[in-house]
XYZ file of C-alpha atoms in Angstrom:
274
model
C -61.113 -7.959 27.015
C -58.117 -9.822 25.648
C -56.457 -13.017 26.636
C -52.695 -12.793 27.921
C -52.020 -14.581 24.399
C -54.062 -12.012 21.858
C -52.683 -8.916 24.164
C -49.480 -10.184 23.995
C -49.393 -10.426 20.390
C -51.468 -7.169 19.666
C -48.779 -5.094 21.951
C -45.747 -7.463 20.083
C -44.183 -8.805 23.190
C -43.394 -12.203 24.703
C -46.359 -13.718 27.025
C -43.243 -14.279 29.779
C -42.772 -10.438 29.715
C -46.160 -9.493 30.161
C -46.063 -11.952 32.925
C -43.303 -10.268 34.321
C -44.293 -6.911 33.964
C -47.421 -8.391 36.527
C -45.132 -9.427 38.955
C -43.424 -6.493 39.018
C -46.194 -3.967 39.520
C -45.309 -2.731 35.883
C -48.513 -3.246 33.900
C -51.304 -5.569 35.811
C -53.935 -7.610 34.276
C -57.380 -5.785 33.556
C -58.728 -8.931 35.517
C -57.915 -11.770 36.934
C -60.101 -15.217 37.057
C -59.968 -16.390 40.622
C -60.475 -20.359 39.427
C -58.385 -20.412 36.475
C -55.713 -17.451 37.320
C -55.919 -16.267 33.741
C -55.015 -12.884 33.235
C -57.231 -10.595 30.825
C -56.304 -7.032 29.673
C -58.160 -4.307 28.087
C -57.472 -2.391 24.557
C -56.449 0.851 26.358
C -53.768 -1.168 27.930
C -51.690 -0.943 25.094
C -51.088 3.001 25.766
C -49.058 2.027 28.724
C -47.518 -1.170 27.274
C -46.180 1.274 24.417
C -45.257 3.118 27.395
C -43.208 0.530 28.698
C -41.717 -0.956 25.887
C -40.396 2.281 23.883
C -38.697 3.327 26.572
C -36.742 0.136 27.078
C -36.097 -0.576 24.104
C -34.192 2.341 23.582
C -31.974 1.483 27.066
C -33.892 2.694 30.198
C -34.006 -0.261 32.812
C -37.674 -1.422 33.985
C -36.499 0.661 37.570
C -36.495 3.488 35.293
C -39.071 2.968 33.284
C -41.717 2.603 36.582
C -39.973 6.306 37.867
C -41.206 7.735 34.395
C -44.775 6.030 34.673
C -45.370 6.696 38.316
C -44.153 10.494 37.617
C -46.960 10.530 35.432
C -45.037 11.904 32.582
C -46.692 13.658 29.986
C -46.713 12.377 26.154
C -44.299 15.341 25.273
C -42.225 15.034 27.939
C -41.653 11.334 27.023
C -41.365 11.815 23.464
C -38.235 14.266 24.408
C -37.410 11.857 26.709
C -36.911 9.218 23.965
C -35.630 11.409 21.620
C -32.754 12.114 23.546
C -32.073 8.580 24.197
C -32.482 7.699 20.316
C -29.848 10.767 19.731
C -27.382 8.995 22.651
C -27.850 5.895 20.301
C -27.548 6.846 17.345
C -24.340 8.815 18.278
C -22.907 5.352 20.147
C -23.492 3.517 16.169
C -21.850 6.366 14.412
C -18.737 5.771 17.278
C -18.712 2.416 16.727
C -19.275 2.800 13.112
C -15.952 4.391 13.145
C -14.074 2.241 15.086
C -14.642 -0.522 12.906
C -13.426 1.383 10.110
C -10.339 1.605 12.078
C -10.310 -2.251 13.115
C -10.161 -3.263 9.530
C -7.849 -0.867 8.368
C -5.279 -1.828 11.214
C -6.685 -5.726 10.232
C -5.631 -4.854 6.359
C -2.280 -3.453 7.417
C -1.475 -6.846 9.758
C -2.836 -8.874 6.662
C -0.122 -6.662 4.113
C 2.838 -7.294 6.872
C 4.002 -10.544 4.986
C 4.434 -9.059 1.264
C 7.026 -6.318 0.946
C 5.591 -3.839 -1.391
C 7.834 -3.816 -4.715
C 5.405 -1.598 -7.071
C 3.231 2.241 -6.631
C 6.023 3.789 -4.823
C 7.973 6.182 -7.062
C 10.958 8.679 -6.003
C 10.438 12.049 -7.449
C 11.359 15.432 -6.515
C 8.848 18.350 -5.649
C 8.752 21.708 -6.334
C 8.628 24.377 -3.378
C 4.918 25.542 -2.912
C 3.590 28.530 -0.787
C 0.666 27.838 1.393
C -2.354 29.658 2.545
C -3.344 27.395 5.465
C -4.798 27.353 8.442
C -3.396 25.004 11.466
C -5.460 23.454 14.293
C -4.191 20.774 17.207
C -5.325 17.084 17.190
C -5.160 14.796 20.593
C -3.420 12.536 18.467
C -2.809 10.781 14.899
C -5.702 8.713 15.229
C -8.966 9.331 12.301
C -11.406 10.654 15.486
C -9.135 13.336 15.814
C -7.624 14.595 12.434
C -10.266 13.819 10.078
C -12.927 16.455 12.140
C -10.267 18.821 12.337
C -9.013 18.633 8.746
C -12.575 18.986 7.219
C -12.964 22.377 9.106
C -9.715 23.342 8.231
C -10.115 23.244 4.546
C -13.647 24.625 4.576
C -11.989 27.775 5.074
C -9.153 28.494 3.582
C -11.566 27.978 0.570
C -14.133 30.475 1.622
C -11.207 33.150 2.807
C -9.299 32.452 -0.577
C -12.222 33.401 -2.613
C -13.492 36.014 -0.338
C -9.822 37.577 -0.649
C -9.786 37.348 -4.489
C -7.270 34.976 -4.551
C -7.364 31.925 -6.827
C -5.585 28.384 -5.852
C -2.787 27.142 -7.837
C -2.936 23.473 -6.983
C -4.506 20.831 -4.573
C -5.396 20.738 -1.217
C -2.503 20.103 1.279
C -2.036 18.366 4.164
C 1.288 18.256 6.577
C 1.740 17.781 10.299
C 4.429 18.498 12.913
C 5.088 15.558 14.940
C 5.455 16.723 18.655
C 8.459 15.858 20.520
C 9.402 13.727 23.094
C 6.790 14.564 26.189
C 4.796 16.673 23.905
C 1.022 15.433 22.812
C -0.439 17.751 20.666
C -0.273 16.795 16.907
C -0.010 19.983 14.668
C -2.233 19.763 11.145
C -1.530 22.142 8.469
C -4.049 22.187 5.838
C -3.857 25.054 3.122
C -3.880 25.609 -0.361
C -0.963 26.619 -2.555
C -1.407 29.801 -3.859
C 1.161 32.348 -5.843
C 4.669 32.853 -4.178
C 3.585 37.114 -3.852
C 0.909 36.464 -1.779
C 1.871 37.257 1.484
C -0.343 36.392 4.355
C -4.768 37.568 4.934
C -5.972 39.264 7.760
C -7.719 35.686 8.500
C -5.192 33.607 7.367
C -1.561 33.040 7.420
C 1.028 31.526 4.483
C 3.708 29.198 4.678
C 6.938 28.232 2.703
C 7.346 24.722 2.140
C 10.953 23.901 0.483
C 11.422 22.363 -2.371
C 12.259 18.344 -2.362
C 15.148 16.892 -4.036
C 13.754 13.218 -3.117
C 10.398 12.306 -1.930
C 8.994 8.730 -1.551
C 5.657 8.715 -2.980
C 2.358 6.913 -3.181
C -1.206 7.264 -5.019
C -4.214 6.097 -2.202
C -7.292 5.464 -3.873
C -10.758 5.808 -2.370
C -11.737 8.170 0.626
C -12.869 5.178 3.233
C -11.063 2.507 3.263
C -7.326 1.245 3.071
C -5.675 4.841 4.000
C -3.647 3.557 6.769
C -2.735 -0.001 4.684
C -0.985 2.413 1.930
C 0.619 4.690 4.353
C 2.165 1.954 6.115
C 3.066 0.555 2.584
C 5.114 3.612 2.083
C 6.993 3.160 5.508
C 7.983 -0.520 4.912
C 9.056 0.194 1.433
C 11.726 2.836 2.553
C 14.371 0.640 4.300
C 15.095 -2.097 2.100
C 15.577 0.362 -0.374
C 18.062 2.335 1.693
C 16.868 5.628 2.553
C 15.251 7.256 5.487
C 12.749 9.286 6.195
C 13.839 13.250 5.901
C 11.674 16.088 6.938
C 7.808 15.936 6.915
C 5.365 14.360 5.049
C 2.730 15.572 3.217
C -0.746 14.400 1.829
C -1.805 15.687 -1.337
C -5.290 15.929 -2.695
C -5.323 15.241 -5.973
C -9.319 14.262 -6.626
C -11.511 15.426 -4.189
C -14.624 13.551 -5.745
C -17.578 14.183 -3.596
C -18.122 10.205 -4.797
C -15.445 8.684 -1.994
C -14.486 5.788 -4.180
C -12.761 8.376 -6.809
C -10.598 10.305 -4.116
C -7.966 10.234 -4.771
C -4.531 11.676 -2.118
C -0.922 11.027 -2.765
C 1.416 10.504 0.425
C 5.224 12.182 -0.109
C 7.630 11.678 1.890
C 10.980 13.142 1.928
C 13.837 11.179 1.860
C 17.666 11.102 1.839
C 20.113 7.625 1.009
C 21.032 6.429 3.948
């Protein structure tokens, strides 16, 4: 048998939780001296220490943990057990993963709100395009919702495109319609320009978009990171330079790397003198 010391550091726990554990009912001693109160475990303790500790370690409270061991629950039934858990985990990182991406992009953008941009936005006009797109509804502007939506979106005006025999004649293309007052739903458009005779698939539909005579424009570098810094770059450059904002604004993909540090998108606005 072991001492509450060597089991302690065979299993890789603390001798206070051990101790614990005892008082608890969780995992008792093997045996017990009656002069010295030492505690002494066996080997095949360790099956229900492992028992204990995987199960907590992944988030079940010790209440929890003594239901599953008293239910006598079988080593399949906890290994789906824990695999569930680890899934519920690893989908909380990937949430928070995300919102920290958002945290220091809104953190860049308060950082930028000092220095008026003066450079990288050029006025240009753009040419009318026709688009085969497809459209879906986002809860709101906000990455969690778009970016899902937009990836589905363009998977498959790709696949119909090419299914249909039709070839693209530029990038990828992004625009929304920005609900009104007491509306929620955000709009995305995402299609691909294709000739002005094709008229619209039996699985997807085509749209007009006008041609530009000013747009407010900006190159964003790098899938990731600083998206929302140079969009709002855009939107503090177009006052002091007296125009307004005129219709709506599209996102243009003009390298869509599979490397995220070489996409690259350009943001146009259109915009009228004021």
């Amino acid at each position: 048998m072991f001492t509450i010391g060597d089991f302690a550091r065979h299993g890789r726990v603390s001798i206070r939780m051990l101790r614990h554990y005892d008082a608890i009912g969780l995992l008792r001693p093997a045996h017990v001296d009656q002069s010295s109160g030492y505690r002494f475990y066996k080997a095949a303790q360790l099956s229900r220490l492992n028992r204990i500790v995987a199960p907590k370690d992944l988030g079940f409270t010790l209440q929890e943990v003594h239901t599953i061991l008293d239910q006598d629950v079988s080593t399949e039934e906890l290994r789906g057990m824990l695999r569930l858990r680890r899934a519920e985990l690893e989908a909380a990182l990937a949430e928070a993963a995300s919102s920290l991406v958002q945290v220091e992009a809104r953190l860049r953008s308060i950082e930028n709100e000092s220095s008026m941009p003066q450079e990288d936005v050029v006025i240009r006009q753009l040419p009318a395009i026709r688009l085969a797109e497809l459209s879906g509804t986002a809860a709101s502007f906000s990455p969690d919702d778009t970016s899902p939506l937009i990836g589905g979106l363009f998977d498959e005006p790709c696949r119909r495109l090419d299914s249909a025999g039709i070839a693209p004649t530029g990038p990828r293309t992004i625009y929304f319609q920005t609900p009104d007052e007491g509306d929620y739903g955000i709009v995305v458009h995402a299609g691909l320009p294709v000739p002005p005779g094709v008229t619209e698939g039996p699985d997807f539909q085509t749209a007009s978009l006008p041609p530009v005579e000013r747009a407010a424009t900006i190159v964003h570098r790098g899938m990731t990171h600083g998206f929302l810094s140079t969009s709002q770059q855009l939107v503090r450059w177009i006052d002091p330079h007296g125009y307004r904002f005129d219709g709506h604004a599209r996102e243009v993909t003009l390298n869509s790397s599979k490397n995220p540090d070489e996409w690259v998108a350009e943001l146009q606005a259109p915009v009228v003198t004021t």
